[in-house]
Every structure is written in C-alpha cells, then in structure tokens.
C-alpha cells in the first residue's frame, strides 16, 4: 500500500505533465538543446530515485523536508524571488545548470515526489536564471520525463494501486488545466500565493506522515 501511494503521486504528476506540456507551447521558446539535456538527465535521475524508493524508507527524507519547506517558503516570499530580470547565462552554462537540476530533481521525484514542480520552477528561475514563463514550460518537460521513468519502474515491480491513481490523475488534470489558464493571465502575482499554499499543505502532509496519522 505504501508503494501504491508513491505510484499514485507519480501517476498523477505524469498526467499533469502531459496536459501541461501542451500549455508550455504558449510560453517563451525553449531551445532543443535545453529540452534534450533536461529529458535525458531527468529520466536517469528518476529511474535512480524510483529504484531507491523500492529499497529505502522515505522517513529520513521527510525529516529533511521539514527544514527545506520553510526555507523554500522564505525564498518565495522574497520580493524579487521570481522576477525574470536576472542576467541570462550563456547557452552552455544554462544547459549545464539545467542538466544538473534535472538530474537532482529527477532523483527526488522518483524517490519521493511531492512538490517537484514547485521546487523545480524556483530552481530554474533562481539558479538557471530563466524567465518564469520559460521555467513553467521547462518544468512540464522535466516532470513528464521523471514520471515516465518512475512509472516504468513501479509498473515493472508491480506496486501499483490503480483505483486511487486514476482518481488522482483525473483531478490532477483538472487542476492543471485551471492553473495553466490562470498562470497565463496573472503571472507572478498569481504564482506566489499558490506556491505558498502548496508548500503549507505539503508541510502539514509531511508532519502528519511523520506522526503516522
């Protein structure tokens, strides 16, 4: 059942990514080199993470998240945390950074999962210096890649709880559609409050899991 829950999240984010990938076409162009680098490393990272999830308990990782989540919220609340006026890096440096981020997030997504999109968007804007719109599109590409790899691993090992996964997928698609619509209209002003709400729910979820509610 525990692994079924893990797969449920993977299944949900996979469906969200599929719908989000189409919306990404409306954002700023993402180069082919960036896409290729992100997909390859995200697939590798997610495969590694999913294999680890089958062997290692995630409890220790959840304790770390109790520190990471508040720090992430602090970063989001900073006045210019999501601004896109940072000086862009060279193409080579941008691809290198995106590659490292995709691999790291891929491992996290395959192993645990929740908050992947939020963390990735913040890292792309803050570390890789890409615009918010481009980060949104790149997040969908990487998320889709990580979930393909994770789904393959969990399916192969027979740890799938399909009823819950299907329900989560349906609501995930609906939420993604609504979110994409608002994002294109509201921009940063809409993104920040949503991220804070997501992080708050995530923090509560981790606490409850650690307390075994």
Backbone as CSV, one residue per row, in Angstrom:
resi,resn,N_x,N_y,N_z,CA_x,CA_y,CA_z,C_x,C_y,C_z
1,UNK,0.822,-1.209,0.000,0.000,0.000,0.000,0.855,1.257,0.000
2,UNK,1.966,1.216,0.754,2.834,2.390,0.791,3.355,2.705,-0.592
3,UNK,3.819,1.679,-1.289,4.341,1.903,-2.622,3.231,2.291,-3.589
4,UNK,2.002,1.812,-3.296,0.875,2.217,-4.125,0.652,3.707,-4.044
5,UNK,0.805,4.263,-2.825,0.672,5.704,-2.658,1.765,6.441,-3.409
6,UNK,2.962,5.894,-3.360,4.057,6.524,-4.098,3.737,6.545,-5.577
7,UNK,3.244,5.429,-6.081,2.923,5.380,-7.500,1.779,6.315,-7.836
8,UNK,0.824,6.414,-6.905,-0.303,7.304,-7.147,0.168,8.710,-7.452
9,UNK,1.091,9.189,-6.660,1.590,10.536,-6.907,2.308,10.614,-8.238
10,UNK,3.096,9.585,-8.538,3.810,9.575,-9.807,2.817,9.582,-10.969
11,UNK,1.784,8.791,-10.827,0.776,8.704,-11.876,0.093,10.057,-12.067
12,UNK,-0.246,10.683,-10.953,-0.926,11.970,-11.012,-0.055,13.011,-11.699
13,UNK,1.200,13.139,-11.273,2.055,14.158,-11.857,2.373,13.869,-13.307
14,UNK,2.363,12.607,-13.682,2.575,12.259,-15.085,1.445,12.821,-15.930
15,UNK,0.207,12.627,-15.461,-0.932,13.147,-16.210,-0.930,14.666,-16.236
16,UNK,-0.581,15.267,-15.121,-0.495,16.728,-15.078,0.535,17.212,-16.081
17,UNK,1.664,16.534,-16.125,2.728,16.944,-17.044,2.287,16.820,-18.488
18,UNK,1.526,15.784,-18.799,1.077,15.597,-20.179,0.212,16.769,-20.634
19,UNK,-0.680,17.203,-19.774,-1.523,18.344,-20.127,-0.719,19.640,-20.117
20,UNK,0.194,19.753,-19.148,0.987,20.968,-19.034,1.945,21.143,-20.186
21,UNK,2.421,20.059,-20.774,3.368,20.153,-21.881,2.763,20.898,-23.061
22,UNK,1.485,20.695,-23.287,0.827,21.395,-24.390,0.751,22.890,-24.088
23,UNK,0.474,23.217,-22.822,0.389,24.629,-22.443,1.746,25.310,-22.564
24,UNK,2.803,24.534,-22.436,4.153,25.116,-22.490,4.421,25.766,-23.840
25,UNK,3.716,25.337,-24.886,3.929,25.896,-26.208,3.543,27.367,-26.257
26,UNK,2.715,27.793,-25.300,2.281,29.181,-25.278,3.325,30.086,-24.627
27,UNK,4.303,29.491,-23.958,5.309,30.274,-23.259,6.483,30.557,-24.181
28,UNK,7.487,31.183,-23.616,8.661,31.524,-24.393,9.338,30.266,-24.905
29,UNK,10.044,30.384,-26.016,10.672,29.231,-26.640,11.758,28.643,-25.760
30,UNK,11.804,27.324,-25.743,12.840,26.599,-25.032,13.681,25.914,-26.097
31,UNK,14.986,26.063,-26.036,15.835,25.524,-27.093,15.831,24.010,-27.093
32,UNK,16.111,23.427,-28.258,16.164,21.979,-28.383,17.243,21.382,-27.493
33,UNK,18.358,22.101,-27.361,19.458,21.605,-26.532,19.039,21.523,-25.070
34,UNK,18.304,22.531,-24.606,17.834,22.522,-23.220,16.848,21.380,-22.992
35,UNK,15.953,21.182,-23.938,14.966,20.115,-23.821,15.644,18.752,-23.780
36,UNK,16.572,18.525,-24.702,17.264,17.235,-24.768,18.031,16.959,-23.479
37,UNK,18.761,17.967,-22.991,19.544,17.799,-21.768,18.630,17.500,-20.581
38,UNK,17.518,18.216,-20.499,16.585,18.034,-19.387,15.939,16.656,-19.414
39,UNK,15.492,16.230,-20.579,14.802,14.942,-20.692,15.721,13.781,-20.337
40,UNK,16.907,13.764,-20.912,17.830,12.648,-20.687,18.217,12.533,-19.212
41,UNK,18.637,13.644,-18.622,19.081,13.586,-17.229,17.916,13.369,-16.259
42,UNK,16.737,13.896,-16.586,15.569,13.686,-15.731,15.165,12.213,-15.732
43,UNK,15.218,11.585,-16.887,14.894,10.154,-16.979,15.854,9.321,-16.136
44,UNK,17.138,9.625,-16.262,18.151,8.892,-15.490,17.944,9.109,-13.993
45,UNK,17.760,10.365,-13.603,17.577,10.681,-12.192,16.342,10.025,-11.604
46,UNK,15.240,10.064,-12.331,14.003,9.481,-11.831,14.110,7.970,-11.708
47,UNK,14.789,7.333,-12.641,14.991,5.881,-12.568,15.788,5.527,-11.311
48,UNK,16.834,6.302,-11.033,17.643,6.070,-9.834,16.792,6.271,-8.580
49,UNK,16.018,7.353,-8.557,15.179,7.645,-7.401,14.121,6.590,-7.162
50,UNK,13.486,6.119,-8.228,12.443,5.107,-8.091,13.021,3.788,-7.585
51,UNK,14.210,3.437,-8.058,14.868,2.220,-7.570,15.187,2.353,-6.084
52,UNK,15.623,3.530,-5.663,15.915,3.770,-4.252,14.649,3.680,-3.403
53,UNK,13.522,4.163,-3.972,12.255,4.144,-3.238,11.807,2.729,-2.919
54,UNK,12.212,1.778,-3.753,11.851,0.387,-3.525,12.714,-0.260,-2.443
55,UNK,13.808,0.398,-2.094,14.770,-0.196,-1.160,14.881,0.545,0.167
56,UNK,14.629,1.856,0.136,14.895,2.690,1.309,13.624,3.379,1.791
57,UNK,13.462,3.475,3.107,12.335,4.201,3.687,12.510,5.700,3.442
58,UNK,11.406,6.380,3.220,11.463,7.819,2.942,11.363,8.671,4.210
59,UNK,11.289,8.036,5.380,11.099,8.787,6.622,12.225,9.787,6.882
60,UNK,13.461,9.373,6.663,14.580,10.275,6.907,14.527,11.471,5.966
61,UNK,14.067,11.219,4.753,13.949,12.291,3.774,12.866,13.275,4.191
62,UNK,11.804,12.760,4.803,10.712,13.625,5.251,11.181,14.583,6.344
63,UNK,12.072,14.117,7.195,12.617,14.977,8.246,13.382,16.147,7.621
64,UNK,14.134,15.851,6.573,14.871,16.899,5.872,13.903,17.916,5.276
65,UNK,12.764,17.430,4.770,11.785,18.327,4.159,11.197,19.310,5.161
66,UNK,11.209,18.956,6.458,10.712,19.878,7.481,11.573,21.137,7.548
67,UNK,12.795,21.039,7.089,13.685,22.196,7.025,13.613,22.856,5.655
68,UNK,13.572,22.029,4.612,13.579,22.536,3.242,12.329,23.351,2.925
69,UNK,11.175,22.884,3.354,9.919,23.556,3.007,9.849,24.983,3.564
70,UNK,10.128,25.209,4.853,10.112,26.600,5.350,11.130,27.494,4.645
71,UNK,12.306,26.946,4.340,13.311,27.732,3.620,12.817,28.098,2.223
72,UNK,12.116,27.156,1.600,11.563,27.418,0.277,10.498,28.502,0.343
73,UNK,9.657,28.444,1.354,8.614,29.462,1.524,9.244,30.839,1.731
74,UNK,10.307,30.879,2.522,11.008,32.154,2.736,11.537,32.710,1.418
75,UNK,12.092,31.822,0.591,12.630,32.251,-0.696,11.518,32.815,-1.593
76,UNK,10.381,32.140,-1.612,9.262,32.579,-2.450,8.753,33.942,-2.003
77,UNK,8.717,34.170,-0.703,8.180,35.419,-0.173,9.119,36.606,-0.366
78,UNK,10.357,36.332,-0.719,11.269,37.427,-1.015,10.714,38.235,-2.182
79,UNK,10.881,39.525,-2.136,10.225,40.437,-3.084,10.539,40.109,-4.535
80,UNK,11.796,39.731,-4.838,12.206,39.545,-6.223,12.546,38.089,-6.542
81,UNK,12.038,37.154,-5.746,12.438,35.765,-5.890,12.064,35.160,-7.239
82,UNK,10.954,35.614,-7.826,10.513,35.041,-9.101,10.656,36.017,-10.262
83,UNK,11.319,37.117,-10.048,11.485,38.089,-11.128,12.352,37.521,-12.239
84,UNK,12.055,37.918,-13.465,12.755,37.387,-14.630,13.759,38.378,-15.216
85,UNK,14.147,39.393,-14.411,15.055,40.400,-14.934,16.523,40.104,-14.607
86,UNK,16.810,38.869,-14.173,18.193,38.492,-13.900,18.940,38.305,-15.209
87,UNK,20.214,38.594,-15.183,21.016,38.462,-16.392,21.146,36.999,-16.781
88,UNK,20.815,36.707,-18.025,20.849,35.320,-18.503,22.285,34.832,-18.639
89,UNK,22.488,33.550,-18.398,23.800,32.948,-18.574,24.017,32.604,-20.044
90,UNK,25.217,32.221,-20.379,25.494,31.760,-21.735,24.737,30.471,-21.987
91,UNK,24.567,30.117,-23.251,23.821,28.909,-23.606,24.438,27.660,-22.987
92,UNK,25.764,27.581,-23.037,26.453,26.410,-22.494,26.247,26.293,-20.989
93,UNK,26.400,27.411,-20.276,26.229,27.395,-18.828,24.792,27.084,-18.448
94,UNK,23.834,27.623,-19.204,22.422,27.364,-18.921,22.106,25.885,-19.074
95,UNK,22.599,25.273,-20.148,22.357,23.843,-20.378,22.984,23.003,-19.274
96,UNK,24.192,23.379,-18.839,24.873,22.646,-17.776,24.083,22.713,-16.475
97,UNK,23.588,23.895,-16.145,22.814,24.062,-14.911,21.503,23.282,-14.988
98,UNK,20.822,23.392,-16.120,19.558,22.681,-16.289,19.771,21.174,-16.192
99,UNK,20.884,20.694,-16.752,21.208,19.276,-16.686,21.354,18.807,-15.239
100,UNK,22.093,19.579,-14.449,22.297,19.238,-13.035,20.983,19.288,-12.254
101,UNK,20.167,20.312,-12.533,18.884,20.446,-11.849,17.940,19.305,-12.210
102,UNK,17.898,18.955,-13.490,17.007,17.886,-13.943,17.396,16.551,-13.316
103,UNK,18.689,16.288,-13.212,19.157,15.042,-12.598,18.779,14.999,-11.115
104,UNK,19.029,16.099,-10.404,18.742,16.153,-8.969,17.246,16.041,-8.687
105,UNK,16.470,16.827,-9.418,15.019,16.792,-9.232,14.460,15.447,-9.672
106,UNK,15.065,14.852,-10.701,14.630,13.543,-11.157,14.771,12.499,-10.060
107,UNK,15.899,12.525,-9.361,16.122,11.583,-8.260,15.086,11.820,-7.156
108,UNK,14.872,13.083,-6.823,13.883,13.414,-5.793,12.485,12.964,-6.200
109,UNK,12.106,13.246,-7.434,10.765,12.914,-7.904,10.548,11.407,-7.935
110,UNK,11.556,10.670,-8.382,11.430,9.225,-8.422,11.371,8.613,-7.039
111,UNK,12.100,9.216,-6.094,12.171,8.658,-4.740,10.980,9.055,-3.879
112,UNK,10.602,10.348,-3.931,9.543,10.839,-3.045,8.449,11.541,-3.830
113,UNK,8.743,12.681,-4.449,7.816,13.265,-5.413,7.129,14.571,-5.099
114,UNK,6.385,14.686,-3.984,5.593,15.892,-3.747,6.404,17.181,-3.816
115,UNK,5.836,18.189,-4.465,6.495,19.488,-4.551,7.517,19.616,-5.664
116,UNK,7.631,18.581,-6.496,8.637,18.588,-7.557,8.530,19.818,-8.454
117,UNK,7.338,20.083,-8.946,7.141,21.221,-9.853,7.489,22.548,-9.209
118,UNK,7.083,22.719,-7.939,7.366,23.960,-7.217,8.866,24.164,-7.044
119,UNK,9.543,23.128,-6.554,10.984,23.234,-6.347,11.708,23.489,-7.664
120,UNK,11.279,22.805,-8.693,11.945,22.925,-9.983,11.791,24.320,-10.568
121,UNK,10.598,24.880,-10.481,10.380,26.218,-11.018,11.226,27.255,-10.284
122,UNK,11.317,27.106,-8.974,12.114,28.032,-8.184,13.606,27.896,-8.511
123,UNK,14.056,26.677,-8.706,15.463,26.455,-9.039,15.797,26.981,-10.432
124,UNK,14.887,26.795,-11.371,15.137,27.264,-12.737,15.209,28.790,-12.803
125,UNK,14.336,29.447,-12.050,14.364,30.916,-12.062,15.510,31.464,-11.216
126,UNK,15.764,30.825,-10.078,16.761,31.349,-9.164,18.186,30.943,-9.474
127,UNK,18.378,29.722,-9.978,19.728,29.207,-10.228,20.107,29.296,-11.705
128,UNK,19.181,28.877,-12.578,19.486,28.881,-14.011,19.210,30.227,-14.673
129,UNK,18.550,31.137,-13.949,18.247,32.488,-14.458,17.382,32.470,-15.725
130,UNK,16.428,31.539,-15.789,15.490,31.554,-16.906,14.249,32.313,-16.463
131,UNK,13.486,32.812,-17.419,12.288,33.577,-17.093,11.235,32.663,-16.475
132,UNK,10.265,33.270,-15.807,9.206,32.493,-15.158,8.420,31.685,-16.178
133,UNK,8.121,32.295,-17.323,7.369,31.581,-18.357,8.148,30.383,-18.887
134,UNK,9.426,30.605,-19.164,10.249,29.507,-19.677,10.414,28.428,-18.617
135,UNK,10.543,28.826,-17.357,10.665,27.864,-16.265,9.413,27.007,-16.165
136,UNK,8.241,27.632,-16.377,6.986,26.885,-16.324,6.954,25.813,-17.411
137,UNK,7.362,26.189,-18.622,7.386,25.217,-19.710,8.403,24.118,-19.476
138,UNK,9.611,24.497,-19.013,10.653,23.515,-18.758,10.257,22.564,-17.638
139,UNK,9.546,23.080,-16.642,9.083,22.241,-15.535,8.201,21.109,-16.050
140,UNK,7.322,21.429,-17.005,6.442,20.394,-17.550,7.237,19.329,-18.289
141,UNK,8.237,19.760,-19.044,9.062,18.816,-19.805,9.794,17.867,-18.865
142,UNK,10.422,18.420,-17.831,11.182,17.600,-16.890,10.260,16.711,-16.073
143,UNK,9.123,17.262,-15.636,8.170,16.484,-14.845,7.651,15.283,-15.622
144,UNK,7.351,15.501,-16.888,6.879,14.404,-17.735,7.944,13.320,-17.835
145,UNK,9.191,13.736,-18.014,10.289,12.776,-18.157,10.492,11.962,-16.884
146,UNK,10.476,12.635,-15.732,10.698,11.923,-14.481,9.587,10.918,-14.207
147,UNK,8.374,11.279,-14.577,7.254,10.382,-14.307,7.211,9.185,-15.245
148,UNK,7.672,9.361,-16.454,7.748,8.219,-17.374,8.678,7.156,-16.797
149,UNK,9.849,7.593,-16.328,10.821,6.658,-15.766,10.291,6.009,-14.496
150,UNK,9.695,6.821,-13.611,9.183,6.284,-12.349,8.046,5.299,-12.580
151,UNK,7.144,5.629,-13.492,6.028,4.742,-13.801,6.539,3.398,-14.316
152,UNK,7.541,3.448,-15.164,8.100,2.205,-15.706,8.654,1.313,-14.591
153,UNK,9.377,1.916,-13.662,9.970,1.143,-12.556,8.883,0.547,-11.668
154,UNK,7.888,1.355,-11.286,6.845,0.870,-10.395,5.951,-0.168,-11.071
155,UNK,5.671,0.012,-12.351,4.895,-0.989,-13.081,5.639,-2.312,-13.151
156,UNK,6.911,-2.232,-13.428,7.736,-3.439,-13.546,7.760,-4.212,-12.227
157,UNK,7.748,-3.478,-11.121,7.808,-4.123,-9.808,6.423,-4.434,-9.236
158,UNK,5.371,-4.120,-9.977,4.022,-4.478,-9.574,3.511,-3.787,-8.327
159,UNK,3.933,-2.562,-8.095,3.488,-1.834,-6.902,2.579,-0.681,-7.319
160,UNK,1.460,-1.029,-7.917,0.533,-0.035,-8.460,-0.841,-0.193,-7.805
161,UNK,-1.389,0.901,-7.318,-2.748,0.894,-6.794,-3.608,1.716,-7.751
162,UNK,-4.110,1.057,-8.784,-4.751,1.731,-9.906,-5.988,2.561,-9.556
163,UNK,-6.925,2.080,-8.729,-8.126,2.891,-8.453,-7.801,4.287,-7.945
164,UNK,-6.921,4.360,-6.949,-6.558,5.666,-6.402,-5.758,6.482,-7.408
165,UNK,-4.912,5.804,-8.180,-4.093,6.501,-9.178,-4.965,7.160,-10.247
166,UNK,-6.002,6.473,-10.673,-6.878,7.001,-11.725,-7.650,8.224,-11.229
167,UNK,-8.188,8.125,-10.012,-8.924,9.256,-9.441,-8.006,10.466,-9.294
168,UNK,-6.789,10.230,-8.773,-5.830,11.325,-8.602,-5.463,11.941,-9.945
169,UNK,-5.345,11.094,-10.967,-4.977,11.583,-12.292,-6.060,12.512,-12.857
170,UNK,-7.306,12.133,-12.702,-8.416,12.935,-13.218,-8.442,14.316,-12.565
171,UNK,-8.346,14.343,-11.244,-8.362,15.622,-10.537,-7.081,16.413,-10.804
172,UNK,-5.976,15.694,-11.007,-4.729,16.376,-11.337,-4.820,17.103,-12.664
173,UNK,-5.426,16.458,-13.653,-5.600,17.074,-14.971,-6.484,18.319,-14.861
174,UNK,-7.570,18.196,-14.097,-8.482,19.329,-13.932,-7.772,20.499,-13.261
175,UNK,-7.012,20.201,-12.210,-6.282,21.252,-11.511,-5.232,21.902,-12.388
176,UNK,-4.557,21.092,-13.187,-3.531,21.613,-14.081,-4.131,22.540,-15.136
177,UNK,-5.287,22.167,-15.662,-5.950,22.971,-16.682,-6.325,24.341,-16.119
178,UNK,-6.922,24.332,-14.922,-7.322,25.589,-14.280,-6.087,26.434,-13.965
179,UNK,-5.047,25.782,-13.436,-3.836,26.505,-13.088,-3.156,27.133,-14.281
180,UNK,-3.111,26.406,-15.392,-2.479,26.922,-16.604,-3.220,28.148,-17.133
181,UNK,-4.542,28.109,-17.056,-5.347,29.242,-17.521,-5.038,30.495,-16.710
182,UNK,-5.021,30.334,-15.387,-4.770,31.480,-14.527,-3.335,31.965,-14.630
183,UNK,-2.405,31.039,-14.803,-0.998,31.414,-14.875,-0.731,32.340,-16.057
184,UNK,-1.305,32.013,-17.215,-1.065,32.825,-18.409,-1.658,34.223,-18.270
185,UNK,-2.638,34.370,-17.404,-3.280,35.681,-17.233,-2.662,36.499,-16.091
186,UNK,-2.331,35.819,-14.993,-1.929,36.526,-13.780,-0.421,36.654,-13.593
187,UNK,0.358,35.699,-14.083,1.811,35.764,-13.943,2.278,35.604,-12.504
188,UNK,3.358,36.300,-12.147,3.992,36.151,-10.834,3.042,36.448,-9.680
189,UNK,2.184,37.438,-9.867,1.257,37.804,-8.808,0.346,36.668,-8.408
190,UNK,0.048,35.783,-9.331,-0.799,34.629,-9.050,0.029,33.458,-8.540
191,UNK,1.249,33.315,-9.047,2.079,32.158,-8.741,2.497,32.116,-7.277
192,UNK,2.948,33.243,-6.750,3.470,33.252,-5.380,2.470,32.756,-4.333
193,UNK,1.234,33.285,-4.302,0.275,32.796,-3.297,-0.017,31.304,-3.449
194,UNK,-0.101,30.853,-4.694,-0.382,29.435,-4.929,0.759,28.566,-4.399
195,UNK,1.986,28.982,-4.656,3.147,28.218,-4.183,3.150,28.156,-2.660
196,UNK,2.830,29.257,-2.003,2.798,29.279,-0.540,1.728,28.319,-0.018
197,UNK,0.573,28.311,-0.649,-0.498,27.387,-0.245,-0.042,25.935,-0.423
198,UNK,0.575,25.658,-1.560,1.055,24.298,-1.836,2.096,23.876,-0.797
199,UNK,3.025,24.759,-0.497,4.069,24.449,0.477,3.486,24.228,1.869
200,UNK,2.467,25.004,2.212,1.819,24.837,3.516,1.157,23.476,3.627
201,UNK,0.421,23.104,2.582,-0.239,21.791,2.573,0.798,20.674,2.604
202,UNK,1.865,20.862,1.852,2.940,19.880,1.808,3.571,19.706,3.187
203,UNK,3.807,20.820,3.883,4.413,20.774,5.211,3.511,20.026,6.185
204,UNK,2.222,20.309,6.136,1.258,19.626,7.010,1.238,18.130,6.700
205,UNK,1.262,17.806,5.410,1.256,16.404,4.982,2.465,15.648,5.543
206,UNK,3.641,16.262,5.427,4.862,15.615,5.910,4.787,15.417,7.423
207,UNK,4.303,16.429,8.130,4.187,16.320,9.592,3.258,15.181,9.990
208,UNK,2.122,15.094,9.315,1.151,14.039,9.633,1.731,12.654,9.332
209,UNK,2.473,12.556,8.228,3.081,11.275,7.888,4.120,10.861,8.921
210,UNK,4.913,11.818,9.387,5.926,11.505,10.387,5.296,11.122,11.730
211,UNK,4.118,11.728,12.015,3.404,11.391,13.248,2.539,10.150,13.071
212,UNK,2.532,9.632,11.817,1.802,8.389,11.475,0.314,8.507,11.714
213,UNK,-0.257,9.651,11.294,-1.701,9.807,11.360,-2.334,9.057,10.191
